[in-house]
XYZ file of C-alpha atoms in Angstrom:
615
model
C 22.899 13.095 -24.751
C 19.052 12.698 -25.421
C 17.231 15.687 -23.816
C 14.881 14.691 -21.132
C 13.635 18.171 -20.730
C 12.355 20.666 -23.371
C 10.342 23.839 -23.056
C 8.278 26.429 -25.203
C 7.328 29.781 -24.574
C 3.454 30.549 -24.602
C 2.479 34.120 -24.120
C 5.586 34.907 -21.886
C 5.023 31.478 -19.776
C 7.603 28.813 -20.219
C 5.908 25.484 -20.397
C 8.537 22.812 -19.288
C 8.001 19.192 -20.243
C 9.788 16.310 -18.250
C 9.834 13.482 -20.689
C 12.797 10.858 -20.515
C 13.037 9.380 -23.973
C 12.445 5.638 -24.149
C 11.340 5.321 -20.450
C 7.939 4.642 -19.118
C 8.314 7.026 -16.254
C 10.513 9.886 -15.258
C 13.132 9.139 -12.670
C 15.448 11.681 -11.060
C 18.691 10.137 -12.041
C 22.095 12.007 -12.554
C 21.083 13.036 -16.125
C 17.746 14.160 -15.213
C 19.072 16.342 -12.391
C 21.802 17.717 -14.473
C 19.278 18.963 -17.269
C 17.100 20.218 -14.454
C 19.983 22.350 -13.565
C 20.820 23.475 -17.022
C 17.128 24.163 -17.686
C 16.811 26.422 -14.586
C 19.988 28.457 -15.688
C 18.507 28.923 -19.194
C 15.233 30.186 -17.791
C 16.810 32.484 -15.401
C 18.347 34.182 -18.292
C 15.253 34.470 -20.439
C 14.052 38.131 -20.830
C 10.359 38.860 -20.288
C 9.140 35.559 -18.691
C 6.367 36.052 -16.381
C 6.206 32.580 -15.135
C 6.751 28.864 -15.781
C 4.639 25.613 -15.906
C 6.280 22.075 -15.335
C 4.435 19.333 -16.825
C 5.145 15.696 -17.410
C 5.204 14.091 -20.906
C 4.349 10.606 -19.333
C 0.980 9.117 -19.240
C 1.624 7.217 -15.973
C 2.583 10.406 -13.989
C 4.760 13.208 -12.957
C 8.001 11.876 -11.665
C 8.427 8.285 -10.125
C 11.199 9.342 -7.528
C 14.933 9.093 -7.431
C 16.900 6.341 -9.082
C 16.928 3.364 -6.749
C 20.039 1.925 -8.438
C 21.944 5.106 -7.545
C 20.730 5.073 -4.019
C 21.771 1.210 -3.849
C 25.164 1.911 -5.016
C 26.192 4.424 -2.296
C 28.706 2.652 -0.013
C 29.825 5.497 2.236
C 28.038 8.183 4.187
C 29.937 11.131 2.583
C 29.004 10.133 -0.915
C 25.226 9.955 0.434
C 25.585 13.417 2.011
C 27.184 14.819 -1.260
C 24.342 13.517 -3.472
C 21.658 14.873 -1.208
C 23.300 18.395 -1.310
C 23.640 18.248 -5.021
C 19.942 17.417 -5.425
C 19.016 20.107 -2.772
C 20.888 22.756 -4.627
C 19.476 21.853 -8.092
C 15.848 21.705 -6.914
C 16.155 24.960 -4.875
C 16.974 26.847 -8.079
C 13.355 26.150 -9.232
C 11.802 28.186 -6.502
C 14.164 31.195 -6.705
C 13.234 32.642 -10.045
C 11.989 36.204 -10.180
C 8.752 34.738 -11.529
C 6.264 32.045 -10.202
C 6.818 28.295 -11.159
C 3.891 26.000 -11.109
C 4.062 22.213 -10.991
C 1.318 20.394 -12.682
C 0.896 16.943 -11.287
C -0.997 14.189 -12.598
C -0.760 10.317 -11.671
C 2.110 9.323 -9.659
C 4.346 11.853 -8.009
C 6.767 9.928 -5.841
C 9.762 10.643 -3.410
C 12.090 13.016 -5.368
C 9.321 13.966 -7.656
C 7.307 15.362 -4.707
C 10.307 17.040 -3.337
C 10.748 18.794 -6.757
C 7.211 19.917 -6.771
C 7.577 21.194 -3.215
C 10.607 23.076 -4.346
C 8.399 25.088 -6.876
C 6.403 27.898 -5.686
C 2.963 26.503 -6.706
C 1.347 23.173 -7.299
C -1.733 22.069 -9.220
C -2.904 18.473 -9.436
C -5.317 16.452 -11.332
C -7.947 14.553 -9.459
C -6.225 11.304 -10.380
C -2.831 12.480 -8.801
C -1.233 10.896 -5.798
C 1.903 12.250 -4.048
C 4.136 10.576 -1.399
C 7.415 10.708 0.440
C 8.044 6.884 0.698
C 11.777 7.004 1.269
C 11.346 5.723 4.975
C 10.088 2.453 3.422
C 13.646 2.076 1.709
C 15.401 2.831 5.302
C 16.233 6.399 4.335
C 14.612 9.739 4.530
C 13.530 12.454 1.884
C 17.010 13.912 1.168
C 16.145 16.682 -1.584
C 14.540 19.025 0.904
C 11.287 17.224 1.688
C 11.880 17.019 5.542
C 12.337 20.799 5.700
C 9.743 21.928 3.054
C 6.755 19.957 3.785
C 6.553 20.752 7.606
C 6.962 24.562 6.706
C 4.277 24.274 4.030
C 1.428 22.452 5.841
C 0.470 21.455 9.350
C 3.425 19.851 11.180
C 1.218 17.025 12.534
C 0.164 15.971 9.137
C 3.743 16.668 7.698
C 5.084 14.109 10.430
C 2.379 11.475 9.587
C 3.252 11.737 5.868
C 7.124 11.624 6.139
C 7.230 9.085 9.073
C 4.741 6.561 7.380
C 5.641 7.097 3.585
C 1.986 6.951 2.972
C 0.502 8.047 -0.319
C -1.803 11.189 -0.394
C -4.473 11.337 -3.163
C -5.368 14.493 -4.896
C -8.312 15.684 -2.782
C -6.483 15.130 0.541
C -3.374 17.011 -0.984
C -5.408 19.840 -1.764
C -7.239 20.030 1.567
C -4.024 19.672 3.461
C -2.334 22.473 1.341
C 0.223 20.369 -0.434
C -1.175 21.545 -3.833
C -2.916 24.916 -4.166
C -5.572 23.775 -6.710
C -7.203 20.605 -7.986
C -8.680 19.982 -11.487
C -9.995 17.356 -13.751
C -7.312 15.317 -15.435
C -8.208 16.836 -19.026
C -7.878 20.292 -17.676
C -4.536 20.223 -16.018
C -2.466 21.970 -18.505
C -5.055 24.770 -19.101
C -5.646 25.302 -15.293
C -1.857 25.198 -14.558
C -1.335 28.148 -17.029
C -4.196 30.068 -15.447
C -2.721 29.408 -11.943
C 0.632 30.696 -12.997
C -0.995 33.893 -14.260
C -3.139 34.259 -11.252
C 0.045 33.874 -8.992
C 1.972 36.244 -11.080
C -0.724 39.076 -10.538
C -1.530 38.311 -6.814
C 1.051 36.043 -5.107
C -0.277 37.399 -1.630
C -3.588 35.776 -2.126
C -1.909 32.336 -2.422
C 0.192 33.058 0.677
C -2.885 33.970 2.537
C -4.839 30.929 1.560
C -2.064 28.526 2.686
C -1.761 30.293 6.112
C -5.549 29.744 6.331
C -4.942 25.976 6.071
C -2.719 26.039 9.123
C -4.552 28.361 11.414
C -7.033 27.562 14.162
C -6.845 26.914 17.899
C -5.403 23.524 17.384
C -2.477 24.936 15.316
C -2.045 27.837 17.814
C -1.794 25.375 20.787
C 0.351 22.740 19.236
C 2.302 24.180 16.222
C 2.961 27.892 16.828
C 4.842 27.573 20.085
C 7.891 25.497 21.240
C 5.810 23.562 23.991
C 3.121 22.596 21.632
C 5.689 21.505 19.070
C 7.332 19.435 21.724
C 4.100 17.593 22.487
C 3.614 16.940 18.812
C 7.149 15.350 18.496
C 6.513 13.318 21.554
C 3.424 11.807 20.344
C 4.841 11.193 16.881
C 7.749 9.489 18.550
C 5.465 7.266 20.707
C 3.431 6.276 17.640
C 6.628 5.614 15.531
C 8.035 3.328 18.407
C 4.786 1.564 18.686
C 4.797 0.858 14.945
C 8.475 0.010 14.499
C 9.439 -1.363 17.911
C 12.772 0.529 17.477
C 14.073 -1.747 14.742
C 14.369 0.594 12.070
C 16.663 3.636 12.299
C 15.244 5.730 9.499
C 11.878 6.919 11.229
C 13.534 7.929 14.407
C 16.332 9.673 12.458
C 13.802 11.619 10.273
C 11.847 12.634 13.303
C 15.069 14.017 14.861
C 15.943 15.865 11.550
C 12.517 17.516 11.267
C 12.636 18.409 15.083
C 16.123 20.024 14.710
C 15.456 21.683 11.383
C 12.113 23.297 11.918
C 13.721 25.797 14.453
C 16.572 26.572 12.370
C 17.108 28.613 9.097
C 16.081 26.624 6.144
C 19.488 26.200 4.724
C 20.786 24.882 7.940
C 17.854 22.333 8.018
C 18.949 21.240 4.485
C 22.501 20.547 5.815
C 21.150 18.378 8.738
C 18.879 16.369 6.280
C 21.651 15.742 3.921
C 23.949 14.476 6.664
C 21.291 12.160 8.253
C 20.735 10.749 4.496
C 24.482 9.922 4.219
C 24.333 8.126 7.371
C 21.088 6.155 6.795
C 21.896 5.276 3.008
C 24.644 2.807 4.104
C 22.942 0.972 6.910
C 22.106 -2.834 6.527
C 18.505 -2.044 6.979
C 18.420 0.291 4.032
C 20.210 -2.195 1.811
C 17.935 -4.936 2.704
C 14.773 -2.870 2.434
C 15.894 -1.885 -1.045
C 16.591 -5.469 -1.941
C 13.063 -6.296 -0.815
C 11.772 -3.309 -2.951
C 13.460 -4.646 -5.993
C 12.152 -8.106 -5.546
C 8.626 -6.859 -5.312
C 9.077 -4.828 -8.484
C 10.462 -7.896 -10.192
C 7.467 -9.991 -9.065
C 5.061 -7.702 -10.711
C 6.556 -8.306 -14.197
C 4.647 -11.095 -16.079
C 6.515 -14.306 -16.763
C 4.014 -14.854 -19.654
C 5.361 -12.809 -22.662
C 3.399 -13.602 -25.902
C 0.304 -14.751 -23.987
C -2.636 -12.306 -24.178
C -4.563 -12.488 -20.890
C -8.385 -12.245 -20.755
C -9.458 -8.834 -19.894
C -11.573 -8.893 -16.670
C -14.445 -6.421 -17.371
C -16.910 -8.124 -15.008
C -16.379 -10.302 -11.990
C -18.288 -12.475 -9.494
C -17.385 -13.504 -5.868
C -19.001 -16.636 -4.263
C -19.046 -16.380 -0.563
C -19.770 -12.893 1.147
C -17.775 -13.795 4.320
C -14.705 -11.652 5.480
C -12.538 -12.770 2.407
C -15.423 -12.446 -0.108
C -16.508 -9.000 1.093
C -12.867 -7.944 0.934
C -12.338 -9.248 -2.494
C -15.454 -7.490 -3.809
C -14.441 -4.210 -2.298
C -11.041 -4.613 -4.056
C -12.586 -5.165 -7.491
C -14.982 -2.279 -7.151
C -12.251 -0.101 -5.899
C -10.577 -0.705 -9.387
C -13.975 0.060 -11.117
C -14.795 -3.497 -11.943
C -18.577 -4.341 -11.510
C -18.789 -7.478 -9.241
C -21.438 -9.787 -8.211
C -21.209 -10.721 -4.591
C -23.218 -13.981 -3.964
C -24.147 -16.167 -0.880
C -26.868 -18.553 -0.136
C -28.479 -16.371 2.581
C -29.455 -12.714 2.563
C -27.907 -11.897 5.958
C -24.502 -13.198 4.730
C -24.811 -10.962 1.562
C -25.633 -8.010 3.694
C -22.786 -8.642 5.985
C -20.440 -8.879 2.998
C -21.799 -5.638 1.588
C -21.446 -4.037 4.877
C -17.723 -5.143 5.069
C -17.077 -3.701 1.639
C -18.820 -0.356 2.702
C -16.628 -0.003 5.779
C -13.366 -0.392 3.901
C -14.544 2.006 1.336
C -15.761 4.478 4.071
C -12.317 4.456 5.850
C -10.312 4.765 2.640
C -12.448 7.439 0.799
C -13.197 9.717 3.927
C -9.169 9.736 4.451
C -9.082 11.100 0.970
C -11.599 13.871 1.727
C -14.469 12.195 -0.145
C -18.096 12.122 1.159
C -20.844 9.596 1.331
C -21.761 10.153 -2.233
C -18.392 8.715 -3.356
C -18.655 5.755 -1.076
C -22.062 5.174 -2.649
C -20.929 5.468 -6.134
C -18.306 2.911 -5.384
C -20.900 0.487 -3.597
C -22.984 0.761 -6.852
C -20.401 -1.430 -8.490
C -21.036 -4.371 -6.062
C -24.412 -6.337 -6.481
C -25.386 -8.437 -3.660
C -27.614 -11.498 -4.509
C -28.525 -15.019 -3.429
C -28.890 -15.967 -7.178
C -26.756 -16.907 -10.076
C -28.309 -14.101 -12.112
C -26.326 -12.189 -14.995
C -23.390 -14.901 -14.716
C -23.442 -15.138 -18.378
C -21.532 -11.800 -18.689
C -18.742 -12.655 -16.101
C -15.234 -12.899 -17.031
C -13.804 -14.032 -13.701
C -15.396 -15.975 -10.720
C -13.423 -15.872 -7.478
C -14.703 -18.681 -5.004
C -14.285 -17.830 -1.325
C -16.784 -20.230 0.197
C -16.131 -22.670 3.106
C -12.697 -24.231 3.214
C -14.020 -27.836 2.344
C -13.372 -29.481 -1.004
C -16.990 -30.917 -1.322
C -18.541 -27.398 -0.830
C -16.153 -25.842 -3.405
C -16.652 -28.471 -6.016
C -20.612 -28.159 -5.496
C -20.323 -24.350 -6.264
C -18.094 -24.919 -9.248
C -20.598 -27.290 -10.687
C -23.395 -24.891 -10.028
C -21.702 -21.953 -11.477
C -19.819 -23.318 -14.503
C -22.809 -24.092 -16.890
C -24.019 -20.427 -16.369
C -20.779 -18.797 -17.358
C -19.357 -17.673 -20.716
C -17.050 -20.142 -22.526
C -14.133 -17.811 -21.862
C -14.732 -17.196 -18.342
C -12.014 -18.211 -15.668
C -12.817 -19.779 -12.289
C -10.409 -19.202 -9.499
C -10.548 -20.586 -5.991
C -9.499 -18.702 -2.935
C -8.443 -21.811 -1.085
C -5.842 -21.526 1.361
C -4.459 -25.122 1.070
C -6.855 -27.332 -1.010
C -5.664 -29.027 -4.025
C -6.646 -26.985 -7.266
C -6.054 -30.198 -9.201
C -8.762 -31.985 -7.250
C -11.108 -29.087 -7.578
C -10.642 -29.253 -11.285
C -12.120 -32.850 -11.300
C -15.310 -31.221 -10.847
C -15.091 -29.057 -14.012
C -15.869 -29.522 -17.655
C -13.372 -26.990 -18.522
C -10.491 -27.719 -16.014
C -8.012 -25.677 -18.109
C -10.044 -22.512 -16.964
C -9.787 -23.367 -13.349
C -6.857 -21.914 -11.151
C -6.010 -20.683 -7.695
C -6.182 -16.997 -6.611
C -5.263 -16.975 -2.927
C -5.812 -13.541 -1.310
C -4.694 -12.795 2.253
C -6.588 -11.079 5.078
C -7.246 -8.214 5.166
C -7.569 -8.221 1.639
C -7.303 -4.480 1.045
C -3.884 -4.279 2.903
C -1.993 -7.344 2.127
C 0.051 -7.061 -1.040
C 0.570 -10.773 -2.019
C -1.588 -12.872 -4.035
C -0.683 -16.576 -4.759
C -1.509 -17.694 -8.421
C -1.913 -21.508 -8.294
C -1.491 -23.599 -11.328
C -3.487 -26.865 -10.987
C -2.554 -30.009 -12.982
C -4.717 -28.923 -16.034
C -4.542 -25.173 -15.568
C -3.704 -23.364 -19.004
C -0.869 -20.925 -19.495
C -3.750 -18.561 -20.610
C -5.594 -18.988 -17.348
C -2.559 -18.432 -15.192
C -1.477 -15.285 -17.316
C -5.137 -13.991 -16.906
C -5.025 -14.460 -13.181
C -1.580 -13.006 -12.909
C -2.661 -9.789 -14.809
C -5.858 -9.671 -12.751
C -3.862 -9.704 -9.638
C -1.564 -7.005 -10.866
C -4.224 -4.886 -12.020
C -5.722 -4.898 -8.409
C -2.505 -3.544 -7.141
C -1.352 -6.773 -5.788
C 2.061 -8.724 -6.048
C 1.247 -11.973 -7.837
C 3.356 -15.042 -7.115
C 2.913 -18.101 -9.134
C 3.009 -21.287 -7.185
C 2.669 -24.983 -7.706
C -0.262 -26.953 -6.564
C 1.084 -28.490 -3.514
C -0.077 -28.640 0.105
C 0.206 -25.132 1.639
C 1.299 -23.559 -1.853
C 3.980 -21.041 -0.976
C 3.009 -18.942 2.051
C 1.166 -21.456 4.118
C 3.715 -24.023 3.681
C 5.979 -21.698 5.758
C 3.404 -19.912 7.964
C 1.223 -22.700 9.174
C 4.315 -24.835 9.929
C 5.498 -21.940 12.055
C 2.009 -21.488 13.817
C 1.701 -25.233 14.371
C 4.971 -25.257 15.988
C 4.125 -22.414 18.403
C 0.830 -24.511 19.365
C 3.076 -27.436 20.077
C 5.333 -25.433 22.317
C 2.180 -24.146 24.248
C 1.022 -27.779 24.621
C 4.419 -28.476 26.113
C 3.546 -26.004 28.871
C 5.113 -22.762 27.580
C 2.905 -19.605 28.457
C 1.532 -18.732 24.934
C 1.322 -14.970 25.739
C 5.025 -14.947 26.552
C 5.738 -16.630 23.069
C 3.784 -13.546 21.321
C 5.834 -11.138 23.397
C 9.198 -12.826 22.471
C 8.365 -12.634 18.637
C 7.160 -9.014 18.789
C 10.240 -7.930 20.792
C 12.262 -9.643 17.994
C 10.603 -7.378 15.433
C 7.781 -9.335 14.015
C 4.566 -7.150 13.723
C 2.513 -9.702 15.791
C 3.129 -12.982 17.607
C 1.984 -16.432 16.364
C -1.168 -16.785 18.546
C -2.297 -13.096 17.501
C -1.579 -14.211 13.926
C -3.671 -17.268 14.253
C -6.530 -15.158 15.297
C -6.119 -12.870 12.285
C -5.803 -15.834 9.873
C -8.942 -17.407 11.414
C -8.628 -20.477 13.915
C -10.866 -22.688 11.640
C -8.743 -21.898 8.585
C -5.341 -22.431 10.610
C -6.842 -25.814 11.813
C -7.891 -26.948 8.425
C -4.561 -25.952 6.644
C -2.385 -27.378 9.578
C -4.228 -30.749 9.199
C -3.563 -30.726 5.379
C 0.017 -29.965 5.834
C 0.648 -32.563 8.543
C -1.133 -35.355 6.626
C 1.065 -34.419 3.496
C 4.204 -34.410 5.355
C 5.140 -37.248 7.545
C 7.904 -35.078 9.463
C 5.365 -32.638 10.778
C 3.551 -33.440 14.168
C 0.033 -31.827 14.166
C -0.875 -29.775 17.168
C -4.453 -30.318 18.425
C -4.541 -26.858 19.715
C -6.268 -25.017 16.846
C -8.719 -27.976 16.189
C -9.926 -27.933 19.711
C -10.505 -24.018 19.718
C -12.260 -24.518 16.448
C -14.679 -27.171 17.943
C -15.284 -24.712 20.824
C -16.411 -22.044 18.435
C -13.424 -20.014 18.831
C -12.758 -18.386 15.429
C -10.377 -15.631 16.227
C -10.800 -12.053 15.261
C -13.727 -12.597 12.933
C -15.726 -14.239 15.607
C -14.905 -11.749 18.319
C -12.872 -14.281 20.437
C -9.870 -16.682 20.054
C -6.681 -16.557 21.955
C -7.432 -12.768 22.233
C -10.960 -11.026 22.640
C -11.949 -8.240 20.304
C -14.319 -5.380 20.289
C -15.140 -3.355 17.188
C -12.388 -5.205 15.284
C -9.666 -4.338 17.853
C -7.951 -6.656 20.331
C -9.079 -5.997 23.846
C -6.463 -8.336 25.423
C -5.789 -12.008 25.977
C -8.801 -14.420 26.257
C -8.477 -15.255 30.024
C -10.641 -18.293 29.620
C -8.878 -19.877 26.855
C -6.042 -21.768 28.985
C -8.735 -23.589 30.851
C -10.885 -24.284 27.700
C -7.792 -25.920 25.998
C -6.393 -27.507 29.132
C -3.263 -25.563 28.754
C -3.024 -24.763 32.412
C -2.915 -28.298 33.236
C -0.065 -28.772 30.753
C 1.816 -25.937 32.205
C 1.502 -27.308 35.831
C 2.734 -30.732 34.761
C 5.679 -28.955 33.139
C 6.456 -27.023 36.318
C 6.341 -30.349 38.284
């Protein structure tokens, strides 16, 4: 059996390296866990050790998590409970030595990897590190001690948020919350980890006091240090969870119950409660289906263009500084790609830049970054009304008005200014990429790159192959989307492509039902009660009524069997744009819905239809 773990002794400190041979990432599979156990036994018997540091030999990160295939293969609760107890017992050994153990975390540290790090005495992370307990997204819960260790280590309120959402915590936030004890630059990780373990060996009390300070204060005293306060926290967490899931997913509720029950009991009893819950969840249909979705998303990220070298995107430009344009520019800058954001009017450019700044502000402040970090990212976005410096651009993403004549016009304006190798991508929702190519002198380098709103949150990007789009261009757009953290899906140049072919048909049908006299708010309630995150009319507002109307017209003209509703076109003519305009089927303040638009029934003659239906 090839060794996935090896160690060496440096000045009475064991440096343990995790490095599964032939694999891109470290995964906590059966072999890995067995060798973790064997290594722990060996280190426990070593004479004269004063500490240990655990590092990863993988460039990508520390540990990617548990083996999904093993989780998927469990078909009875007792087997799930047994596997959880096995993992718990092995990881527990790494926190029970007579000397301190420091986990040195870089890159991604997910799921079981985070649970292993929590089991060790101390943690240091590089600034590029990210930790998470994402098991809830697979319909299970952290089963190697995560539900018991994290709430005992940091603020209970923050621990509940991290476990119940499965969200990723970046390095700076992890240090601020107390998940890691120190933060350092990536190139200094090994050196600083060795320094930390020696400091911990000399003065462990200093670290214990420092951790306590992170959970002290009036709020902690009132809410976390007494049973009544904890009950309030659990009640709030339960209400927030119910609001997000609608009660359709068993894992968040079970995780909350496990934390609530375990926090007041001895640690070992808490582990038993956790293991039992994992066994119950791991065989549910919700878990099996969520794992299937995860596997599909991972498969979608693998390029279908082996042997084709995509063009590297070093600089980009976005044409159109609206909601989509500003979002796309922010996404590119977030990945450290300099981007030009162009529109025809200065106010539009300023609006796009403001949209990008707001997204950065929300994300970076959550990571503990200040205004200077936001400014640094915004420096990567150049707002302009001119085609300046386009001779250095590798990728242009067009996000202008959803009209073919406008899109062809900007393509003709832009193309002569670009390098010969540049790729032009349209963000159209449904217009023909092949028709757009007719305005190009190099149609093989024109394709579709359809993002969804909000760009920073929606994971899917459609890559559209027009009649003349080359494999090289499709491969470049596919790789660019993947590098932006998206899931790229290649679709044919057909009306509606993939998503809108399904989505807009659904939205159009909802509008037809409303035209038949059915109360549209009740349709939204029915669909959210069923389990969808929002109803069709709330979704129309999110997409944009103007976009929905245009795509609906395109689809209904393309397919004779579809009857076009006039509802979205009527609303569009009245200037009702949806969320981006502040009013649609709902009204909006500060980007949030403030309730149904009470005037829209009269504006669209829906009340008349409803009365006729009642008669």
